[in-house]
XYZ file of C-alpha atoms in Angstrom:
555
model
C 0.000 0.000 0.000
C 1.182 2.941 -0.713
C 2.297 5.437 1.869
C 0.473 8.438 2.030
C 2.691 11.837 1.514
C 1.798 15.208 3.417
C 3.009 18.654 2.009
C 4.645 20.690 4.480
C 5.730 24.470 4.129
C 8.495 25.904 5.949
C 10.279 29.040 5.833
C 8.474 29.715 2.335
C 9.550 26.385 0.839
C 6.959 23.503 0.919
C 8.489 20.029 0.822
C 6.791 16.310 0.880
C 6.961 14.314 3.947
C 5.384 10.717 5.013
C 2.415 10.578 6.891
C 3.453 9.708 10.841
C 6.694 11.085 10.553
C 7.674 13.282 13.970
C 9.051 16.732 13.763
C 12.616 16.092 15.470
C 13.045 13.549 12.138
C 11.924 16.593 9.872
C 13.908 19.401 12.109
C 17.101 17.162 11.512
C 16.697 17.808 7.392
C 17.343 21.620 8.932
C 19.796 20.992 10.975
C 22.780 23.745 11.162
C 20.544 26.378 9.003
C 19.087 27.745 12.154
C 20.798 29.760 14.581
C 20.029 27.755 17.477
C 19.153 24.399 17.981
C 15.270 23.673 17.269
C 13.955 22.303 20.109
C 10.109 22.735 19.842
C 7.711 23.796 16.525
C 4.672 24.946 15.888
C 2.589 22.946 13.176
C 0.140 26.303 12.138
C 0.480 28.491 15.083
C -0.075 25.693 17.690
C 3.162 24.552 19.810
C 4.411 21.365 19.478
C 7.071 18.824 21.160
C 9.213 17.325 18.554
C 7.865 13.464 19.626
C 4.268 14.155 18.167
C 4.051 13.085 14.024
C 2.899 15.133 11.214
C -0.645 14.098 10.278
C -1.921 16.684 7.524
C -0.580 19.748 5.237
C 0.923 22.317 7.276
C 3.078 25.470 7.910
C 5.683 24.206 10.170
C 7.684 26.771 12.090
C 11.002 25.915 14.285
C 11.406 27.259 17.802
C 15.125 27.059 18.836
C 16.894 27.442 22.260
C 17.128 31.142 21.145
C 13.328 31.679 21.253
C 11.701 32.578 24.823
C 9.877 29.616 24.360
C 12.494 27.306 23.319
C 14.762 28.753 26.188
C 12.426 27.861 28.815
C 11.665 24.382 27.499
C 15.548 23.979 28.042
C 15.512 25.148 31.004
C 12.571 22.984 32.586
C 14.113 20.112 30.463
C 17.612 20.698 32.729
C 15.642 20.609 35.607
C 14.105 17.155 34.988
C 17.769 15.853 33.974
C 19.555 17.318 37.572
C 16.487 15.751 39.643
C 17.003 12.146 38.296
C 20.739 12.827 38.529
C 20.349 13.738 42.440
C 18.149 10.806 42.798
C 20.553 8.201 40.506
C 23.485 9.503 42.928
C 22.073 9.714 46.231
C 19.292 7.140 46.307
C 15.624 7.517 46.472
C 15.420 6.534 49.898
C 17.897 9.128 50.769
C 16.244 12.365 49.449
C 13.016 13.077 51.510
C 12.438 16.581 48.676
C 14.223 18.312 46.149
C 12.767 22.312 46.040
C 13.307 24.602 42.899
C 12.931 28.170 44.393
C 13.838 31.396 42.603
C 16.456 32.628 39.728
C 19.555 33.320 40.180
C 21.788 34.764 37.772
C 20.945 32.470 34.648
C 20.048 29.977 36.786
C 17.831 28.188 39.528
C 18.679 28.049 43.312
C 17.190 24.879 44.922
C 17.246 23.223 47.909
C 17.585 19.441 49.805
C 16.114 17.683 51.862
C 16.866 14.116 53.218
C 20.087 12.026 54.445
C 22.226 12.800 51.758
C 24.965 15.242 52.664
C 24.732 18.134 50.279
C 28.854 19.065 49.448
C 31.041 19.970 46.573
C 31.602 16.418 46.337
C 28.382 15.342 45.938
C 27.321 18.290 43.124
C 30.314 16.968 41.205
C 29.148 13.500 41.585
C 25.287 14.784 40.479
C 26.976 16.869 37.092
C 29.160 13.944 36.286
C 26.052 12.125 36.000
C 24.229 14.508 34.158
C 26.535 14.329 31.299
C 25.903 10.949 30.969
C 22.644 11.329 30.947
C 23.020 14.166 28.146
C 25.276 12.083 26.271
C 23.231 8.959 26.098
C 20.579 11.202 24.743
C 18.083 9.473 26.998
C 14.504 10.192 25.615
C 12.033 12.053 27.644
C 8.976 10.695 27.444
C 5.691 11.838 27.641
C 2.689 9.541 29.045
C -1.154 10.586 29.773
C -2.986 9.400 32.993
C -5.738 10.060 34.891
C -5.539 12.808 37.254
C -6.657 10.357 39.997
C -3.933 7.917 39.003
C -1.612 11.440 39.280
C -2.197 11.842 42.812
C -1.773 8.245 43.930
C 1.818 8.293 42.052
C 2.637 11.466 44.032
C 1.747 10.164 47.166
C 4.006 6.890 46.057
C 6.940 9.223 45.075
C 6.366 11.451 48.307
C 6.056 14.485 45.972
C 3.115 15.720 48.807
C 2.944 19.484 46.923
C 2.159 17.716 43.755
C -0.272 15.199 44.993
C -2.056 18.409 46.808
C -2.184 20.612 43.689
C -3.986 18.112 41.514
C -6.623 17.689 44.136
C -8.084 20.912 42.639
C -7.488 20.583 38.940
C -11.045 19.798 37.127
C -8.934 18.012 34.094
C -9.441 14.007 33.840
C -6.084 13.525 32.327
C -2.491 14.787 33.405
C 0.888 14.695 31.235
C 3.614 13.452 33.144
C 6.790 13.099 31.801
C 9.975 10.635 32.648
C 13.483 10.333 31.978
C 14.572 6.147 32.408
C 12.868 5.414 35.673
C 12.687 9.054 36.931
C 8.898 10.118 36.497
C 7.659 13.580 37.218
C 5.152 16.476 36.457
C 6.211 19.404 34.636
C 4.248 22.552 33.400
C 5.142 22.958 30.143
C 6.537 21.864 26.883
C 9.909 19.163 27.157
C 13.242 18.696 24.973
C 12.610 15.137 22.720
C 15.614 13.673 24.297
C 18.522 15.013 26.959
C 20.747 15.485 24.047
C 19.816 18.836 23.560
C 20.551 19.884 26.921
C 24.796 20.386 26.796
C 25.417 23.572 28.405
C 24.750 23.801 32.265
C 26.724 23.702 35.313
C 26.858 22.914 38.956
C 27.500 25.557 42.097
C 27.113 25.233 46.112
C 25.358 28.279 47.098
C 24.008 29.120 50.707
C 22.179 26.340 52.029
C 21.898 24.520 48.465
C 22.560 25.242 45.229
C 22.614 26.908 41.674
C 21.779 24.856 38.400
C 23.491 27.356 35.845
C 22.301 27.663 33.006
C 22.086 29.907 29.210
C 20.594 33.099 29.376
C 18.096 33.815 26.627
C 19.787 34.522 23.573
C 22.834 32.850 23.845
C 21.580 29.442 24.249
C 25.084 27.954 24.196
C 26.947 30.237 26.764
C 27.176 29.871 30.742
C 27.432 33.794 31.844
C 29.974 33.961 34.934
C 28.654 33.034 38.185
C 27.473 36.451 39.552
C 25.118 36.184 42.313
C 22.998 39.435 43.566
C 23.110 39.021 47.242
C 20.351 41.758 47.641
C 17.887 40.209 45.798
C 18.431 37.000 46.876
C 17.806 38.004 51.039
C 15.210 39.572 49.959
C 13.433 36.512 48.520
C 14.751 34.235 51.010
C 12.955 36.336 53.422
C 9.369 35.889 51.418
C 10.052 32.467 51.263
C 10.386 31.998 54.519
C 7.538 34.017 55.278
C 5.523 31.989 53.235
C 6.974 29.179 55.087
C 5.866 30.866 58.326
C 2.246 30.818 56.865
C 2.271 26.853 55.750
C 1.782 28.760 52.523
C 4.935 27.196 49.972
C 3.064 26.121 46.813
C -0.079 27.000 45.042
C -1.842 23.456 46.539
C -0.746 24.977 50.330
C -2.803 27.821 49.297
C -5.670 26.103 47.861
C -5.784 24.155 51.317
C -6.116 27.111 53.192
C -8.261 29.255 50.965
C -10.870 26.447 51.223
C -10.961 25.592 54.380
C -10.492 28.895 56.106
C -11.496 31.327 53.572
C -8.644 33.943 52.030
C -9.372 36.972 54.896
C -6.709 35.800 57.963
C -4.468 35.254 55.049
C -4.799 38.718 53.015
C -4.188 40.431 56.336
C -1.498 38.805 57.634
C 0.334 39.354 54.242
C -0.633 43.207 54.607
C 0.259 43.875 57.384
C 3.958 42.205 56.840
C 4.009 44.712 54.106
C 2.914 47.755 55.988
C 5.570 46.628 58.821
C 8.219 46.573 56.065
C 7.674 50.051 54.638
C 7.124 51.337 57.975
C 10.729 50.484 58.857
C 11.848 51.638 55.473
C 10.673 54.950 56.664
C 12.019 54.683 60.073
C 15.278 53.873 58.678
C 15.262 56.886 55.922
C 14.261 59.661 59.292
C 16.707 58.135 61.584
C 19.553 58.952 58.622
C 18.643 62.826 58.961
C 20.241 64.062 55.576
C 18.383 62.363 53.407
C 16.054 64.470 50.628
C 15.584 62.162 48.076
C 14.088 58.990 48.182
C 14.542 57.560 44.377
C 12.260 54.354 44.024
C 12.405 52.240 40.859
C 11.767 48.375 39.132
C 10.361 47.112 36.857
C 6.412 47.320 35.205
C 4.067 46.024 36.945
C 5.646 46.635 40.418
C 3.229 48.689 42.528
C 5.867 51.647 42.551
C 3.024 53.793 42.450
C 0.940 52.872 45.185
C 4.218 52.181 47.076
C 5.608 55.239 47.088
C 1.893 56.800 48.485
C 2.253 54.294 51.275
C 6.057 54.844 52.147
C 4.864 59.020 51.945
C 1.739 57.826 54.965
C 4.787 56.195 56.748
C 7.399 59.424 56.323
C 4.918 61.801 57.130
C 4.113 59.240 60.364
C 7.524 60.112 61.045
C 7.699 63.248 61.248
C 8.844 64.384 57.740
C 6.649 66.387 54.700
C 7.041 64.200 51.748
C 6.239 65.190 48.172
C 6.063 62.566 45.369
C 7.510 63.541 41.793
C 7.267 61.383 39.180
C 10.642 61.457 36.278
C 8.014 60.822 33.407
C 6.900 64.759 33.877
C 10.620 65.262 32.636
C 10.529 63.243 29.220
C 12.074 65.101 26.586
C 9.717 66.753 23.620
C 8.457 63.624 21.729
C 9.412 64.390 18.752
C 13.318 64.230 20.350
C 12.449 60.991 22.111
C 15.246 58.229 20.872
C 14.876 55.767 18.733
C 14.978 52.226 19.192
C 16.682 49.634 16.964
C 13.082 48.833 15.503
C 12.919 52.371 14.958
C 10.103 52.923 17.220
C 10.507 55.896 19.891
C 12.153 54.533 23.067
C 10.325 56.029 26.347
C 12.277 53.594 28.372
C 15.929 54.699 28.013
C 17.756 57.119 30.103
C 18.033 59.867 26.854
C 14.355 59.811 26.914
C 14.436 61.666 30.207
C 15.700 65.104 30.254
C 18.312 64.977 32.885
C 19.926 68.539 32.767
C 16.435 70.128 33.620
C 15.722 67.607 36.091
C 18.955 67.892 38.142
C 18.232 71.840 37.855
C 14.967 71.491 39.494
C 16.327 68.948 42.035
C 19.428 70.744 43.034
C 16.996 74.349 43.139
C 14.827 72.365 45.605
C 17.655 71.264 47.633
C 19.026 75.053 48.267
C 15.442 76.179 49.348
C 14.594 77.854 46.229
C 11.042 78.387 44.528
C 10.467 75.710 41.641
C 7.852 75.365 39.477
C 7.586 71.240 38.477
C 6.815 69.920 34.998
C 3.595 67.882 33.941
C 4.462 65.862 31.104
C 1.204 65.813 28.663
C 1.091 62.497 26.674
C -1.712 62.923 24.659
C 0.182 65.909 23.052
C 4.188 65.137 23.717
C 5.163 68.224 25.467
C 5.928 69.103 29.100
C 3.704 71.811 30.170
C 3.876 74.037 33.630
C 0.302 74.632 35.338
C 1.164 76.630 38.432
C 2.557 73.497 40.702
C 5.257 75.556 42.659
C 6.986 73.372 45.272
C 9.763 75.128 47.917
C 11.662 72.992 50.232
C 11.875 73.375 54.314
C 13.831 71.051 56.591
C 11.319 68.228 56.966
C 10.518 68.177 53.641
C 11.621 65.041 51.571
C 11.118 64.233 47.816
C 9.900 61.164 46.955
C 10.893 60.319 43.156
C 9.728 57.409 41.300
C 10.886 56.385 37.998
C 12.376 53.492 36.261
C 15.943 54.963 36.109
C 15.656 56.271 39.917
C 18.492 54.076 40.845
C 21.071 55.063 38.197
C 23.063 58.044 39.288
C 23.356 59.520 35.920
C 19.539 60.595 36.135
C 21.020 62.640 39.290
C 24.540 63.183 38.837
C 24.362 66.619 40.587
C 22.852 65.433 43.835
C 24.833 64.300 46.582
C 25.045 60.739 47.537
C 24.375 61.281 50.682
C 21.285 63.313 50.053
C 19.760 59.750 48.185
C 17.950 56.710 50.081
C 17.646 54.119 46.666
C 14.645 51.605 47.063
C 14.466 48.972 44.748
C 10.712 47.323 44.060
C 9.548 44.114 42.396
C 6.744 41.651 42.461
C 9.205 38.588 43.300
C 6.525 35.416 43.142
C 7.382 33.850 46.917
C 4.613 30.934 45.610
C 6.155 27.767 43.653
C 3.425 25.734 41.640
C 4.639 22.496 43.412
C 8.511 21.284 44.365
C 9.858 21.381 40.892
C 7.941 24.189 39.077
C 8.147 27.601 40.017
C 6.158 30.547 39.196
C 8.180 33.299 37.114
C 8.806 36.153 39.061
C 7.779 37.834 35.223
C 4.614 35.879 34.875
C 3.087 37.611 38.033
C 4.119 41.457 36.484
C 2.517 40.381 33.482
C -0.148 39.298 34.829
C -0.509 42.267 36.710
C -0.276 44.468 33.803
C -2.789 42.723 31.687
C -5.442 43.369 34.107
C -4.506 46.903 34.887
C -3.680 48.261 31.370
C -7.371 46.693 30.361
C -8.619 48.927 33.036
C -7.210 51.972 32.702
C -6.147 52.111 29.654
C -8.441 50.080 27.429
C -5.873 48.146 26.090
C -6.420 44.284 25.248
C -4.441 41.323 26.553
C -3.597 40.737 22.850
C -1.523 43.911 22.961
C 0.169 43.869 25.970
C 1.414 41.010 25.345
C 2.411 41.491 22.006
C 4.229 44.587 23.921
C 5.801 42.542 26.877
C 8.754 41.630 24.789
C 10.074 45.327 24.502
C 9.006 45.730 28.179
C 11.239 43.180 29.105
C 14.305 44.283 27.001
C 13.988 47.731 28.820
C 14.082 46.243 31.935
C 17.202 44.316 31.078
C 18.851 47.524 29.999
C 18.294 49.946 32.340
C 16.700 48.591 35.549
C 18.163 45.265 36.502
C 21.848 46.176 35.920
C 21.217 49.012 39.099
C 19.129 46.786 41.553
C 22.030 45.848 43.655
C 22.607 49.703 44.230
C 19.188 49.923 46.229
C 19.973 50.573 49.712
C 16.778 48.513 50.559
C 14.745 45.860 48.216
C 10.710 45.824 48.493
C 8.962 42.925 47.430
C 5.580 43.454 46.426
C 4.246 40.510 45.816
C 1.165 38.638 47.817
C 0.964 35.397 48.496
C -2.411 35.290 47.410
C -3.093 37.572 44.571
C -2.941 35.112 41.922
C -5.912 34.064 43.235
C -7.689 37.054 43.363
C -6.203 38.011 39.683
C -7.544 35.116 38.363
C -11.078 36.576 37.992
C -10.228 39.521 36.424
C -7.088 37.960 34.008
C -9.118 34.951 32.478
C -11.838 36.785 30.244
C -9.398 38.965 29.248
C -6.850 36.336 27.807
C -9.703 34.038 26.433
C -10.784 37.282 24.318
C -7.664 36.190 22.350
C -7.921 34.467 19.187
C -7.044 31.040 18.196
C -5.635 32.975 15.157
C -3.460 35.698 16.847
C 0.156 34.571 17.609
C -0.150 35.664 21.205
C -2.475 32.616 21.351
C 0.391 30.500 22.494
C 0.996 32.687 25.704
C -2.528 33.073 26.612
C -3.361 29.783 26.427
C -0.081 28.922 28.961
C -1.442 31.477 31.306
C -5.142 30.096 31.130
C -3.390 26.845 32.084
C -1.564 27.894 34.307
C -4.596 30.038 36.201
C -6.510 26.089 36.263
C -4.144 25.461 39.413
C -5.394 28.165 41.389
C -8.737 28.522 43.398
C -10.307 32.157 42.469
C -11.060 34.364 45.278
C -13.096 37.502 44.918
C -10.947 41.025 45.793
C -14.330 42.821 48.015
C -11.457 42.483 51.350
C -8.781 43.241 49.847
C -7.673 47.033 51.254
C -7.913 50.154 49.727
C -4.275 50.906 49.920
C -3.224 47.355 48.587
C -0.539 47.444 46.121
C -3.111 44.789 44.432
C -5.646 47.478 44.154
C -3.517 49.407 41.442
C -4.239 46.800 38.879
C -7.592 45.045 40.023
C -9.396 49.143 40.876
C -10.433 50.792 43.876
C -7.438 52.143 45.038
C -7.740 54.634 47.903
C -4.810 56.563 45.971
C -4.330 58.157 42.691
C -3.153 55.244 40.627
């Protein structure tokens, strides 16, 4: 019989393959064309793994470890490898857990549990077996079972975060995916085989460790081990404050949502807040000299409705604060920079303009009369309406932009006239032991439901925009956190919860058609772990209520 023949189209050329063949066999035709190694595709706009076989005509595209798709596929892929590595090595019986946490640098800090003694020795040991595993190109393979069948396997393993997360899924079936006799849920897409993971590494690191891996990009380059202490204490400390709360993974809080309702949690996670930027304040009045507070991260951080807060606590302290805002000192649009897309860039330092602003700043500081800037963006020019501001000695200013901690935005102040404060939303909630929550996915999140708020903008868009959102960051926020002299993390344990409700109609207005499809329909997965709680108790002065409305502030 005659075997039937299926036209497939890629990169403009259309070519004739079997029925039934998989994609890895057709990727391999391609192989050393693309700049990266393809490790995913998508068979007409719909993501594939490279195990599943062509079955009809199609536009095939290739996602390489270069993509932001492909890159995390490797990265969850490296994960699976180093957990049956540290099980191979140590024994089953001698690891009680094995916790992913948070990034950092490239990589992933994680943590263990159990009789085995964690040591240089033993990480060698673990990476040494790795590489076999990567050389052996041991397949990964995918399986479907019943989400019942799920939970009794994760009681079996002792992978108790797992086995309570699926207890509130509604779907019948689960993908699990194992590596020899290593079996394990993952959420998301997997490498075919360990072959294409080659390029990771190995590193003690406080109480555990650091799998390093590529940053996105340059899919076959380690970056120097770099560690930012700053930001690392400072999610250390919301771990362990979720720790405090029996609150660790999304099934944790699930348990307690359901059985106790989500008030005793949402003020308990307040108040820890309030606490925190009431000692920011205490610490910035016991200093004496200081008359700038610069705040900055990235989108999507609550910088807004922070900086109202930290004012409450300043002027609780005695001192007169008065927030400015560095977007009143953009330059004329038409002089905005360009980009290398040639679209105007708002989000790089030229777009400010820094001689006025030091002006103003250093006027303030001597005592004189100023009359502040309001930036109009519906027309692109900075316009004065009568908003004189003159300093005494308790007043403070309290500026909030996303260069704020960059002292070339104020190279004329004095150093010791500045208190930096660096903000970000940095996820303390892990989906179970081995998948974490992106400390990104929460901003975005976030921004989605805001910017379809107040600014009428669809989820399509702001996703389509995220990209460019993120490259600013990259540029000109993250390389300056580590100068903050405190770190704010805004993030609530349970507001994934709460943005559920508001996120979900928004991303499943997204068509099937639209290539932002892909991400919406991860986050709409993603959102099926969590059980939605309504926002009527959350406070007026949450940073949540900037994004989900009725904020007691401006925002």
């Amino acid at each position: 019989m005659e075997q039937k023949m299926v036209k497939v189209t890629v990169a403009g050329e259309t070519r004739e393959y079997p029925a039934g063949i998989c994609y890895a066999d057709i990727a391999k035709e391609f192989e050393g064309l693309t700049d990266a190694p393809v490790i995913l595709v998508t068979v007409n706009g719909k993501l594939r793994e490279l195990h599943k076989r062509l079955k009809k005509d199609c536009t095939l595209t290739f996602v390489t470890t270069k993509d932001q798709i492909g890159h995390k596929t490797y990265k969850r892929s490296a994960c699976l490898i180093l957990l049956k590595a540290v099980y191979d090595v140590a024994g089953s019986g001698n690891v009680d857990k094995v916790m992913i946490h948070y990034s950092v640098g490239s990589g992933y800090y994680f943590t263990m549990e159990g009789r085995t003694v964690l040591n240089q020795e033993f990480l060698d040991q673990v990476k040494h077996r790795m590489r076999e595993i990567v050389d052996a190109k041991m397949p990964i393979v995918k399986r479907s079972v019943g989400t019942d069948e799920a939970i009794s396997l994760f009681h079996q393993h002792r992978m108790y975060d797992k086995e309570k997360l699926f207890r509130y899924r509604r779907v019948s079936r689960v993908n699990l995916y194992s590596i020899g006799n290593f079996e394990d849920y993952f959420y998301g897409f997997m490498a075919h085989h360990a072959g294409y993971i080659r390029y990771f590494d190995l590193k003690l690191y406080d109480e555990g460790f650091v799998l390093e891996l590529p940053e996105s990009g340059h899919p076959d380059v380690i970056p120097p081990f770099s560690p930012e202490e700053k930001i690392f204490r400072v999610q250390k400390e919301s771990q362990e404050w979720g720790e405090k709360m029996d609150i660790s993974s999304v099934g944790d809080l699930n348990d307690r949502i359901t059985k106790e309702g989500v008030r005793s949690i949402l003020l308990v996670q307040e108040a820890l807040q309030e606490a925190r930027i009431s000692r920011i304040a205490e610490e910035i009045a016991a200093m004496g000299n200081i008359k700038f507070v610069m705040i900055a991260g990235p989108s999507s951080s609550g910088k807004t409705t922070f900086s109202h807060r930290l004012s409450i606590q300043l002027m609780a302290h005695g001192m007169r604060p008065h927030p400015i805002a560095v977007d009143n000192y953009f330059v004329e649009r038409e002089n905005t920079p360009l980009d290398e897309y040639g679209e105007k860039n708002y989000e790089c330092l030229e777009a400010i303009d820094v001689e006025l602003f030091n002006r103003d700043m250093l006027a303030l500081m001597r005592g004189e009369r100023v009359e502040l800037p309001v930036y109009n963006f519906k027309t692109g020019h900075r316009e004065y309406k009568g908003d004189f501001l003159e300093m005494g000695p308790d007043d403070i200013l309290v500026i909030e932009g996303i260069h704020g901690l960059n002292d070339r935005l104020s190279y004329a102040l004095p150093k010791e006239s500045k208190f930096k404060i660096y903000i970000s939303a940095l996820t303390q909630l892990n989906i179970d032991e081995h998948n974490r929550i992106p400390t990104t996915d929460g901003r975005l999140i976030r921004r989605i439901v805001r910017d379809a708020r107040t600014r009428g903008t669809s989820a399509k868009e702001t996703i389509a925009r995220w990209p460019s959102v993120r490259r600013g960051e990259e540029e000109n926020i993250f390389p300056f956190q580590e100068e903050a002299d405190v770190m704010f993390n805004s993030a609530l344990v349970y507001e994934l919860a709460c943005l559920k409700l508001y996120a979900e109609p928004l991303l499943f207005g997204i068509d099937k058609s639209e290539p932002e499809y892909v991400e919406a329909k991860r986050l709409l997965k993603f959102f099926d772990y969590f059980v939605a709680v309504p926002s009527e108790d959350i406070p007026q002065n949450s940073i949540l209520r900037e994004f989900v409305g009725g904020s007691c502030f401006d925002v």
